[in-house]
Backbone as a chain_set.jsonl record, in Angstrom:
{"seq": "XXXXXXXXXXXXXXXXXXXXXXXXXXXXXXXXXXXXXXXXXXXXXXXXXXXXXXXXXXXXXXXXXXXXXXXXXXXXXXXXXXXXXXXXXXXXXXXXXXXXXXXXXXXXXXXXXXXXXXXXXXXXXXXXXXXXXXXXXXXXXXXXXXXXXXXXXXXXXXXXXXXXXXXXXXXXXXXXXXX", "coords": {"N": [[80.346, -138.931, 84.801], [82.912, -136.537, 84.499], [83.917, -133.282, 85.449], [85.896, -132.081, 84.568], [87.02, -129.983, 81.734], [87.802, -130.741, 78.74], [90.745, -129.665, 77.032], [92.461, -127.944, 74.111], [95.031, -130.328, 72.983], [96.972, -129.405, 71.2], [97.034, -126.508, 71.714], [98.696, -123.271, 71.964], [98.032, -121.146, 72.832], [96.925, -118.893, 75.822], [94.187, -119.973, 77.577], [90.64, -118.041, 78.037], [88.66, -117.046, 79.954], [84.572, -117.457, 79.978], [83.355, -115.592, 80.722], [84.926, -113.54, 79.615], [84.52, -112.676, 77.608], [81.754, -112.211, 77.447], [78.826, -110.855, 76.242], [76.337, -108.45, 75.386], [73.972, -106.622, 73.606], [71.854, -104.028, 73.019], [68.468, -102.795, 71.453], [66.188, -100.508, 70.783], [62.956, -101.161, 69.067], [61.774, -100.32, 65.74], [59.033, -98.666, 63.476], [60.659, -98.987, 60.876], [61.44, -101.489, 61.466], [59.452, -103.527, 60.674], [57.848, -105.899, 59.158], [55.546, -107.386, 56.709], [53.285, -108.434, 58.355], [53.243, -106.656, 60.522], [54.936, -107.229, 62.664], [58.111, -107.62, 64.164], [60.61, -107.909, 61.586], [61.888, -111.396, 61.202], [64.811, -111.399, 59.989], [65.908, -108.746, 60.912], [66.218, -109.293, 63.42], [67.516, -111.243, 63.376], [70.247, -110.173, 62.486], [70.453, -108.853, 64.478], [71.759, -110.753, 66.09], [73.668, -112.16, 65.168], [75.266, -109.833, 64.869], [75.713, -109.504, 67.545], [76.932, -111.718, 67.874], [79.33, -111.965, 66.979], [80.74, -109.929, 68.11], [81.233, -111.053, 70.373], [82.912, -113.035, 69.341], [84.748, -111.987, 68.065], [86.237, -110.324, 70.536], [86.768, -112.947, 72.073], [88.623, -114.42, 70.193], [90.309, -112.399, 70.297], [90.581, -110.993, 67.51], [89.792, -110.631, 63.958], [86.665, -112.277, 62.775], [85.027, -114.189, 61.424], [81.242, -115.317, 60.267], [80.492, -118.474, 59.741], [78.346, -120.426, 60.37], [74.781, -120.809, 61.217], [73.572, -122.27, 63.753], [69.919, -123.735, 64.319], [68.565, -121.701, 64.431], [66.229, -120.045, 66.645], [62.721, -118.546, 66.837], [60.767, -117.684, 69.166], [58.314, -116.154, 70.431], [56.386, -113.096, 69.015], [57.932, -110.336, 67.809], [57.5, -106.772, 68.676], [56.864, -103.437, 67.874], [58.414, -101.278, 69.797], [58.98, -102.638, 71.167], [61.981, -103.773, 73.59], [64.716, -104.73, 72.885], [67.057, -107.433, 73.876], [70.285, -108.722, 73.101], [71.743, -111.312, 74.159], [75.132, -112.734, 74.453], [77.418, -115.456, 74.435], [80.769, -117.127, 74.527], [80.424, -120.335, 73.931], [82.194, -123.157, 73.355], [85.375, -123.801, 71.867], [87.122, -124.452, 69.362], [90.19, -125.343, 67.249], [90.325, -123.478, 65.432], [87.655, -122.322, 65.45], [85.119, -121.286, 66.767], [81.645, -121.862, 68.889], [79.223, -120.055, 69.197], [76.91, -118.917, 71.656], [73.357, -117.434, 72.079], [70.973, -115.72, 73.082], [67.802, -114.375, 72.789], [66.038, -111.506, 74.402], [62.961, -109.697, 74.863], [61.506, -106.939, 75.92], [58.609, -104.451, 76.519], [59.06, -101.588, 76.203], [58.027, -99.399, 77.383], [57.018, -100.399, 80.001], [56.748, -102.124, 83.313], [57.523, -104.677, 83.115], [58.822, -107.979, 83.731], [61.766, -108.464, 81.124], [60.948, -111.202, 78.127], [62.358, -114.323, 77.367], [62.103, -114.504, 73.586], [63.542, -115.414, 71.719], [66.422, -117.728, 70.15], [69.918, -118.538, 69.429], [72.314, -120.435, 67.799], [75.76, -119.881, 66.738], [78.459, -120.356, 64.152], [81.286, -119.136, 63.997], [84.64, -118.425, 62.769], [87.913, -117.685, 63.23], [90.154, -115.065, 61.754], [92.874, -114.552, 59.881], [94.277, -111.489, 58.584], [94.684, -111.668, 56.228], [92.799, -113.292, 55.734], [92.361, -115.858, 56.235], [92.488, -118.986, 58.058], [93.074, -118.482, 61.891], [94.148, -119.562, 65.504], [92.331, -119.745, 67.827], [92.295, -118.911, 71.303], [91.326, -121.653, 73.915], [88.121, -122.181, 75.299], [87.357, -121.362, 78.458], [85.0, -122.51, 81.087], [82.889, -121.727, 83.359], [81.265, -121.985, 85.105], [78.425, -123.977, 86.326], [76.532, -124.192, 84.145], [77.985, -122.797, 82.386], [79.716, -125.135, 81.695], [77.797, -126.873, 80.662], [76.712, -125.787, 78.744], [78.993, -126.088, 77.057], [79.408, -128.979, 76.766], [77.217, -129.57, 75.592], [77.436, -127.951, 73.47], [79.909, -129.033, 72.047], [77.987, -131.767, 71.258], [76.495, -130.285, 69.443], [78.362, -129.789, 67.61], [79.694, -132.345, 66.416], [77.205, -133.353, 65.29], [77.237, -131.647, 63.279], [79.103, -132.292, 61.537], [78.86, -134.932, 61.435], [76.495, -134.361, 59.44], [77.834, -133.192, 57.434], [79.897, -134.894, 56.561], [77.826, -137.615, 55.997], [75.973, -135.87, 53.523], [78.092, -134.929, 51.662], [78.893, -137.847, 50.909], [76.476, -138.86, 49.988], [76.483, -137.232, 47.849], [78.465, -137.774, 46.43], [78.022, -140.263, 45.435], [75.7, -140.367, 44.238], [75.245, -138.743, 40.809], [75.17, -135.264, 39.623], [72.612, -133.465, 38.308]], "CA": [[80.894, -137.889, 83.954], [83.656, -135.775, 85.215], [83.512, -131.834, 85.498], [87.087, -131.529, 83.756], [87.002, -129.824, 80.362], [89.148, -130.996, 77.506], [91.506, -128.212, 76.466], [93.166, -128.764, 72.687], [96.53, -130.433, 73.426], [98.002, -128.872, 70.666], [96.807, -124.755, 71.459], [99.791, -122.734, 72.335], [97.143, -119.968, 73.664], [96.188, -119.35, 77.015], [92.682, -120.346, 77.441], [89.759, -116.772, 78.537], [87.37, -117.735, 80.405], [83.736, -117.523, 79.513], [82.77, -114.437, 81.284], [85.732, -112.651, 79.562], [84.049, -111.98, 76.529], [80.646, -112.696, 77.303], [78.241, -109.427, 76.088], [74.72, -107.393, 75.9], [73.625, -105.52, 72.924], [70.053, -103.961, 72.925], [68.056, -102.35, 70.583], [64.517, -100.788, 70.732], [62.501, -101.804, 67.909], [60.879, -99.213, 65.065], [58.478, -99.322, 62.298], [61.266, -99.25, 59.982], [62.097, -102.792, 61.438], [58.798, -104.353, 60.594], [57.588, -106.745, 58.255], [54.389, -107.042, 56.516], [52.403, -108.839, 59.447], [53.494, -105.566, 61.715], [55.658, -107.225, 63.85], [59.538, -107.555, 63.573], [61.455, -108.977, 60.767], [62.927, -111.975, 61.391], [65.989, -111.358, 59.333], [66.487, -108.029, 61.708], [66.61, -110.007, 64.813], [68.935, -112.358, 63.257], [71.032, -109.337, 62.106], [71.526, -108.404, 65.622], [71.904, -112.053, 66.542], [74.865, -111.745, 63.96], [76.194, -108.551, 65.234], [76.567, -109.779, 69.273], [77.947, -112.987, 67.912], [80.331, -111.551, 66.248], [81.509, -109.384, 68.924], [81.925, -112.126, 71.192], [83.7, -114.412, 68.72], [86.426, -111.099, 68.006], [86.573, -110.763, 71.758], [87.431, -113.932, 72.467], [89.568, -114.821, 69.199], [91.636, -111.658, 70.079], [90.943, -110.283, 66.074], [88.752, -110.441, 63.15], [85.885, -113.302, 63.05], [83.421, -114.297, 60.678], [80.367, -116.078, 60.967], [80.896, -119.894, 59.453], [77.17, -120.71, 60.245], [73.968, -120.432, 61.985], [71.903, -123.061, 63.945], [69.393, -123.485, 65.357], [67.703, -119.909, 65.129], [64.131, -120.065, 66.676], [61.799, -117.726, 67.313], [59.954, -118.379, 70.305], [57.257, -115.486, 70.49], [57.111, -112.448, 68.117], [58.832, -109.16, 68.729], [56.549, -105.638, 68.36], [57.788, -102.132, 67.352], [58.241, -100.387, 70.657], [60.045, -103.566, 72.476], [63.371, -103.191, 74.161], [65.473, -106.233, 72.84], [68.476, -107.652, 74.525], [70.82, -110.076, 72.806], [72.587, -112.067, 75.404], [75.588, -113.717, 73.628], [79.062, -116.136, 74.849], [81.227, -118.403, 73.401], [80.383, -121.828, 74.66], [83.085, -123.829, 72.916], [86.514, -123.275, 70.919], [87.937, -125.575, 68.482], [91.327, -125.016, 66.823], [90.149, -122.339, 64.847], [86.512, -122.096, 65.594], [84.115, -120.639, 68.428], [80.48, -121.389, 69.26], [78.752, -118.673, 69.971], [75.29, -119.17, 71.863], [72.748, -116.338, 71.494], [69.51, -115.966, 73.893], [67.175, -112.907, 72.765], [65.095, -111.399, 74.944], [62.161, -108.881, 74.651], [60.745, -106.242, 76.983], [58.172, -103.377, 76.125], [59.674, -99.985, 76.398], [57.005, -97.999, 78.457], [56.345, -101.454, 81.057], [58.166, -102.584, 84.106], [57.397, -106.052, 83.311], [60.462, -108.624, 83.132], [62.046, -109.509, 79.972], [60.43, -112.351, 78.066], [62.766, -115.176, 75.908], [61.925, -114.724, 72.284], [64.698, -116.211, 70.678], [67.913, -118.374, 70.422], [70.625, -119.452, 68.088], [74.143, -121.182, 68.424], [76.838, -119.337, 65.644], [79.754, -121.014, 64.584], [82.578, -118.133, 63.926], [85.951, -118.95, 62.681], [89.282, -116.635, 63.227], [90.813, -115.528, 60.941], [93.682, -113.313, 60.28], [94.328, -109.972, 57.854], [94.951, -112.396, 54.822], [91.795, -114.348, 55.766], [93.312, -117.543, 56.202], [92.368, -119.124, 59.503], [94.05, -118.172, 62.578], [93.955, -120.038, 66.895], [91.394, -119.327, 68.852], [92.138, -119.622, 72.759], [90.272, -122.397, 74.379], [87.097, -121.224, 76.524], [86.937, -121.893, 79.804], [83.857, -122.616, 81.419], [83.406, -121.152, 84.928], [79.864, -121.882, 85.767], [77.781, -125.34, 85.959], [75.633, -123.652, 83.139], [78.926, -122.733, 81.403], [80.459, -126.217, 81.42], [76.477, -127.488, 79.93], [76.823, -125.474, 77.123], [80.292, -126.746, 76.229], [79.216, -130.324, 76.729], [76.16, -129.105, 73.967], [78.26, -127.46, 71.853], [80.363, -130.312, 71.18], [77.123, -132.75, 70.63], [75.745, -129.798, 67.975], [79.702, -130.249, 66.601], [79.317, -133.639, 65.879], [75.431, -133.338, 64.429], [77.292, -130.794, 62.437], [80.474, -132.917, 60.748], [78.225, -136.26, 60.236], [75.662, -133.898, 58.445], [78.122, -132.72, 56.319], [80.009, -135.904, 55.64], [76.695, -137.743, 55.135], [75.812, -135.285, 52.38], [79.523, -135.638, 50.958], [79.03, -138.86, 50.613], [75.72, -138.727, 48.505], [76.823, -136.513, 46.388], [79.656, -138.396, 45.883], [77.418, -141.475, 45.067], [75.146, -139.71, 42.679], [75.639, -138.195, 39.384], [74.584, -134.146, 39.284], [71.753, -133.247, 36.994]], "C": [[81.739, -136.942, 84.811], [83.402, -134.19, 85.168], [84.778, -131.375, 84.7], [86.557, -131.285, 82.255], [88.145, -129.747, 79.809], [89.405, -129.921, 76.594], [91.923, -128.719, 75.324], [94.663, -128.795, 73.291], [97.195, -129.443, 72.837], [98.201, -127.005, 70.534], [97.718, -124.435, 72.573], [99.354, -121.312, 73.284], [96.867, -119.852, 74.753], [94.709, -119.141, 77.017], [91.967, -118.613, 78.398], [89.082, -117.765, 79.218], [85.942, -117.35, 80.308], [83.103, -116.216, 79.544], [84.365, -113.465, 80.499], [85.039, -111.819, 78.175], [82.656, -111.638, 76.102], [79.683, -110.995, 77.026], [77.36, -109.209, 76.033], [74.683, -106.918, 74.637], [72.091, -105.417, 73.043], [70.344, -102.926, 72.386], [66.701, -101.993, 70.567], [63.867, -100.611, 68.984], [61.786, -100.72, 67.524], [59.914, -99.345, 63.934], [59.086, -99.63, 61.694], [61.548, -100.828, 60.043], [60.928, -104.013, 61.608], [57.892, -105.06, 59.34], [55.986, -107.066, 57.396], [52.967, -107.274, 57.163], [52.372, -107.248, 60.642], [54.151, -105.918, 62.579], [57.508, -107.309, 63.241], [59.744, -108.297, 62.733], [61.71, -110.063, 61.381], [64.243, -112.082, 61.047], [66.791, -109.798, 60.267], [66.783, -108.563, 63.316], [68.17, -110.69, 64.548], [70.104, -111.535, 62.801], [71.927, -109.082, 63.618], [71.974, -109.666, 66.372], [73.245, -112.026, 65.997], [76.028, -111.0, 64.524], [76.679, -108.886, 66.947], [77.541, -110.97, 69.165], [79.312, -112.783, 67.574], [81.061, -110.259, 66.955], [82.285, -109.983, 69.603], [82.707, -112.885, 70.863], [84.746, -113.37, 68.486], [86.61, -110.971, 69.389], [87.467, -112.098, 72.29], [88.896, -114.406, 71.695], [90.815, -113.739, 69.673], [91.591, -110.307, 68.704], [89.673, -110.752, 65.512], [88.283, -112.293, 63.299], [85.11, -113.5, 61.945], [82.897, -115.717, 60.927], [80.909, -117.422, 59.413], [79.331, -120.175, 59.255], [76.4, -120.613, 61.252], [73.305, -121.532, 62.136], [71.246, -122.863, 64.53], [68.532, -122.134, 65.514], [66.397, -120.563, 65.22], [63.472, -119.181, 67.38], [60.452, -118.159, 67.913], [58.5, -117.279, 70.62], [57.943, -114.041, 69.342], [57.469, -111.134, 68.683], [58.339, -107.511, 67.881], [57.573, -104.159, 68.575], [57.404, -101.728, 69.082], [59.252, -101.293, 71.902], [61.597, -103.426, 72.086], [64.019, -104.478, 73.807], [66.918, -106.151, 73.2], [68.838, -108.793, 73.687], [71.708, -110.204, 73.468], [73.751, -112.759, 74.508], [77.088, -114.241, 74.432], [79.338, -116.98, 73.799], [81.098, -119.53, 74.389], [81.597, -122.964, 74.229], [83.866, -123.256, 71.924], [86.819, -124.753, 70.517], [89.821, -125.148, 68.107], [91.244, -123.648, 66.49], [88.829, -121.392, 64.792], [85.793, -121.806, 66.883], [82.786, -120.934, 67.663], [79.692, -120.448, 70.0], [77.371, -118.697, 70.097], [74.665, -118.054, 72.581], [71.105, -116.79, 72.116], [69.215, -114.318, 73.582], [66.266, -112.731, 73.174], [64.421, -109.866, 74.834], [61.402, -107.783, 75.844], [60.577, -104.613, 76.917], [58.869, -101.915, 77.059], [59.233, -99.151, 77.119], [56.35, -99.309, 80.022], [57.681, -101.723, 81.933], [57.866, -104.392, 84.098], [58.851, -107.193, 82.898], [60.393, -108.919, 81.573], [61.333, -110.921, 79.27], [61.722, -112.778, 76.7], [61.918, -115.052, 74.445], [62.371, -115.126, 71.074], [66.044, -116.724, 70.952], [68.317, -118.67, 69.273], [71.838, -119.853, 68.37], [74.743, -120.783, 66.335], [77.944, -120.216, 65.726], [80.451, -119.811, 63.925], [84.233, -118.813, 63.606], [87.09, -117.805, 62.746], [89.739, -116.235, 62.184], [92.022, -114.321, 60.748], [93.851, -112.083, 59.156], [94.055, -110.492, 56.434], [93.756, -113.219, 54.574], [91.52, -115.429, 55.91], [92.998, -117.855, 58.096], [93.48, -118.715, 60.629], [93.68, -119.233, 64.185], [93.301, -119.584, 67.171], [91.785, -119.797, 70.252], [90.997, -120.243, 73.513], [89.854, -121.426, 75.709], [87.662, -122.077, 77.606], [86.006, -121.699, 80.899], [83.982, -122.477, 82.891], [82.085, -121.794, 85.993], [79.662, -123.534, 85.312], [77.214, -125.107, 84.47], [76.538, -123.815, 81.686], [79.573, -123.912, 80.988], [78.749, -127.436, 80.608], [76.717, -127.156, 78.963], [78.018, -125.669, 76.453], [80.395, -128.113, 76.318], [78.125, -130.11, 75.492], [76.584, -128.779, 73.036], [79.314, -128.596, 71.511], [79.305, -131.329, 71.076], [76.821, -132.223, 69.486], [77.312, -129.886, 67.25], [80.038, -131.353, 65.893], [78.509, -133.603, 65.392], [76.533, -132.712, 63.354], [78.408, -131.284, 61.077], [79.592, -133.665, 60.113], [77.031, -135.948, 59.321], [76.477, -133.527, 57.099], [79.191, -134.04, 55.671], [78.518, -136.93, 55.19], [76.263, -137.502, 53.751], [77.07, -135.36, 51.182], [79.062, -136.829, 50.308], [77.77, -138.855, 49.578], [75.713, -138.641, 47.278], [77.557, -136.949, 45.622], [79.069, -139.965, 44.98], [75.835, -141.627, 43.385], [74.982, -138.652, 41.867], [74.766, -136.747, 39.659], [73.722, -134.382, 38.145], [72.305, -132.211, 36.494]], "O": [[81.233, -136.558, 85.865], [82.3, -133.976, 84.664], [84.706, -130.27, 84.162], [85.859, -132.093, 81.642], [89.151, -129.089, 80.073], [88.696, -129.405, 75.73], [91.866, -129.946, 75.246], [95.312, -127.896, 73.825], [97.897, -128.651, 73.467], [98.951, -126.349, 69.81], [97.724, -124.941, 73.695], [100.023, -120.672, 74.095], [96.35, -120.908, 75.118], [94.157, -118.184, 76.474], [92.671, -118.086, 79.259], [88.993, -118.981, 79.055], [86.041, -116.259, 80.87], [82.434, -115.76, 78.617], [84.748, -112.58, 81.263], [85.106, -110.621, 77.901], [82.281, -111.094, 75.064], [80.022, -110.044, 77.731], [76.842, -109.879, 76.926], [75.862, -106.666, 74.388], [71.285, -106.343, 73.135], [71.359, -102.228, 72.394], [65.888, -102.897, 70.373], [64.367, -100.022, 68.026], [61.179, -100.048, 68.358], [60.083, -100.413, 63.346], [58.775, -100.765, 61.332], [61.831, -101.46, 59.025], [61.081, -105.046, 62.26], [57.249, -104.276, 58.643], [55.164, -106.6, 58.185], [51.903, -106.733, 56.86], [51.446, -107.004, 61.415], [54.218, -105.142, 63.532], [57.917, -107.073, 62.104], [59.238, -109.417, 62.798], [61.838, -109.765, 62.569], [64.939, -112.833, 61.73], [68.018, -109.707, 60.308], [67.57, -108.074, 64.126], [69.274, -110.695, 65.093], [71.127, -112.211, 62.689], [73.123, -109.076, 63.912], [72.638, -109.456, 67.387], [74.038, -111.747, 66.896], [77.216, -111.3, 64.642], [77.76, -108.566, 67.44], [78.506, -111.25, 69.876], [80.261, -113.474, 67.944], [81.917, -109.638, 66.324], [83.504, -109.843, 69.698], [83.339, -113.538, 71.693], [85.867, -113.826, 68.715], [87.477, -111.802, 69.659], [88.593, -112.109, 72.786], [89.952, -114.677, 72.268], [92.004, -114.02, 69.523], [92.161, -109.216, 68.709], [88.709, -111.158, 66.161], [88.985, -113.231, 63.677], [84.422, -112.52, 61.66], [83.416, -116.731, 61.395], [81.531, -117.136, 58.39], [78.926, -120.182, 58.092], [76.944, -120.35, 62.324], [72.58, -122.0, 61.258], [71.381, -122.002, 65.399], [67.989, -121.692, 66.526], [65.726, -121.248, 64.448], [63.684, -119.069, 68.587], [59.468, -118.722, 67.433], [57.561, -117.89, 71.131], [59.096, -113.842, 68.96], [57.326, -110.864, 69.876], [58.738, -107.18, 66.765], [58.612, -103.967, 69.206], [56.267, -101.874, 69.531], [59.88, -100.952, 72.905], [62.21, -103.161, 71.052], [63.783, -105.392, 74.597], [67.733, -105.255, 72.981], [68.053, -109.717, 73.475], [72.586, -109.343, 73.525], [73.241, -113.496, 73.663], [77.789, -113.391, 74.981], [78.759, -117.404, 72.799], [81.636, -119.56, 75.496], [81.819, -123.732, 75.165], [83.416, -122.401, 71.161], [86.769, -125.813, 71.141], [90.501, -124.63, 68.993], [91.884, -122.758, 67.05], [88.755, -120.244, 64.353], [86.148, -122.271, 67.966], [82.542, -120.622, 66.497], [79.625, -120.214, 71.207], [76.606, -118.568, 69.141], [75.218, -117.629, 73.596], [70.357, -117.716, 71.802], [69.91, -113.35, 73.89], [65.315, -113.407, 72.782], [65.173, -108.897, 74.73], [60.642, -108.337, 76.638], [61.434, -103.744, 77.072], [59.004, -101.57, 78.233], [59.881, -98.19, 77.534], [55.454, -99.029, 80.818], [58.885, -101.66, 81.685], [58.033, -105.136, 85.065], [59.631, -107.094, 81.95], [59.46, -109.392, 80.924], [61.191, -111.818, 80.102], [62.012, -112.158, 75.676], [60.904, -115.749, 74.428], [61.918, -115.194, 69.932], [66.747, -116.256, 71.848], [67.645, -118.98, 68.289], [72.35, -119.447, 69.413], [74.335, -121.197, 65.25], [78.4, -120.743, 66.741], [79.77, -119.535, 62.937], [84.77, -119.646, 64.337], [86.814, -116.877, 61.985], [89.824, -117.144, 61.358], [92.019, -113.302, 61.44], [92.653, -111.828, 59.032], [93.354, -109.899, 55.614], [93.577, -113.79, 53.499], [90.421, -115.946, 55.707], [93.245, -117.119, 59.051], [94.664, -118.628, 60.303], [92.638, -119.842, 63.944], [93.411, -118.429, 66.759], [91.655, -120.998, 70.487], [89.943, -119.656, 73.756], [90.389, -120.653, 76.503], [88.244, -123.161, 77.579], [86.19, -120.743, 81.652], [84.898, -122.947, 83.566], [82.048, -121.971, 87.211], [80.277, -124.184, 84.466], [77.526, -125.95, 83.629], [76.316, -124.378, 80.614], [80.071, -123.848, 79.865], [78.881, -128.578, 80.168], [76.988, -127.968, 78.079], [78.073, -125.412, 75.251], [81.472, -128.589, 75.96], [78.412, -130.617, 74.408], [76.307, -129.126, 71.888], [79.307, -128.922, 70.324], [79.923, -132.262, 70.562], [76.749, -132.93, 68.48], [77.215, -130.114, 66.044], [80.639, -131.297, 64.82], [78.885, -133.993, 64.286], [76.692, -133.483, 62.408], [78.475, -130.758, 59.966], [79.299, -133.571, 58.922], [76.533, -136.797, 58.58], [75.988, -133.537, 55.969], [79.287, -134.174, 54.451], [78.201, -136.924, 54.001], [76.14, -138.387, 52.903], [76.92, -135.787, 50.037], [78.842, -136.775, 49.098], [78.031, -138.847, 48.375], [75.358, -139.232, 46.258], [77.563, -136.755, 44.406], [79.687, -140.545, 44.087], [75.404, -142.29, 42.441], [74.54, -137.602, 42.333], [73.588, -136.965, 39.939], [73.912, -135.195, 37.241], [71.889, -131.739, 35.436]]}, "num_chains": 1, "name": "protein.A"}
């Protein structure tokens, strides 16, 4: 396998590189943001999961972004009113018009000096788009790091999972009759 990454022939953009847009948001956690077990929502995690992705994907794009879709979210331990959360977020891959945007959230109590612990991940897909709403280019990433050129070899395998899921289903539907 080579280390070269395949740029889109046809993008007229000059390519960022990974670390150009790459960002941080944290947030410490309050009662207001807990759920009826006592610990965090999950739908407020994924809010701010949302909100870094979607920095990073206007960063990179240049302009306005919206989210396309979400995989992949998993919550790996749960997250208590008083913890300090970090969402880690880059774009791992560009398409024509599209960015992956992969999303590591990590947890660490507010009054402790203990490290950070992983409590969550998700991979966003984001599309460009411009004033009218209508897609717009995205400049291809460019991956700087070993790490960085992994997750743009991943993000095009979950790009593929993600087409033959949706022709697959196409095709079903196409094969049998709505109720």
């Amino acid at each position: 396998m080579t280390d070269r990454v395949p740029i889109a022939a046809d993008s007229e953009l000059p390519g960022k590189p990974t670390s150009a847009s790459r960002t941080t948001l944290s947030h410490i956690m309050t009662a207001g943001d807990t759920n009826l077990l006592g610990t965090v929502h999950g739908g407020v995690i994924m809010k701010l999961v949302d909100d870094a992705a979607g920095a990073v994907a206007g960063r990179h794009s240049g302009g306005p972004a919206v989210t396309a879709s979400m995989d992949e979210m998993v919550f790996l331990e749960p997250v208590r009113v008083g913890d300090l959360v970090h969402v880690h977020s880059q774009c791992n891959w560009t398409g024509r018009t599209s960015m992956e945007i992969g999303v590591r959230v990590m947890a660490e109590r507010w009054n402790e000096s203990s490290p950070a612990q992983q409590v969550g991940s998700a991979y966003l897909v984001f599309a460009a788009v411009d004033a009218d709403g209508k897609p717009r280019a995205v400049p291809p990433v460019i991956p700087e790091t070993e790490r960085d050129k992994r997750r743009f070899q991943e993000a095009q395998i979950r790009r593929t999972h993600r087409l033959a899921r949706r022709r697959a289903i196409k095709e079903l539907r196409e094969q049998r009759p709505t109720d």
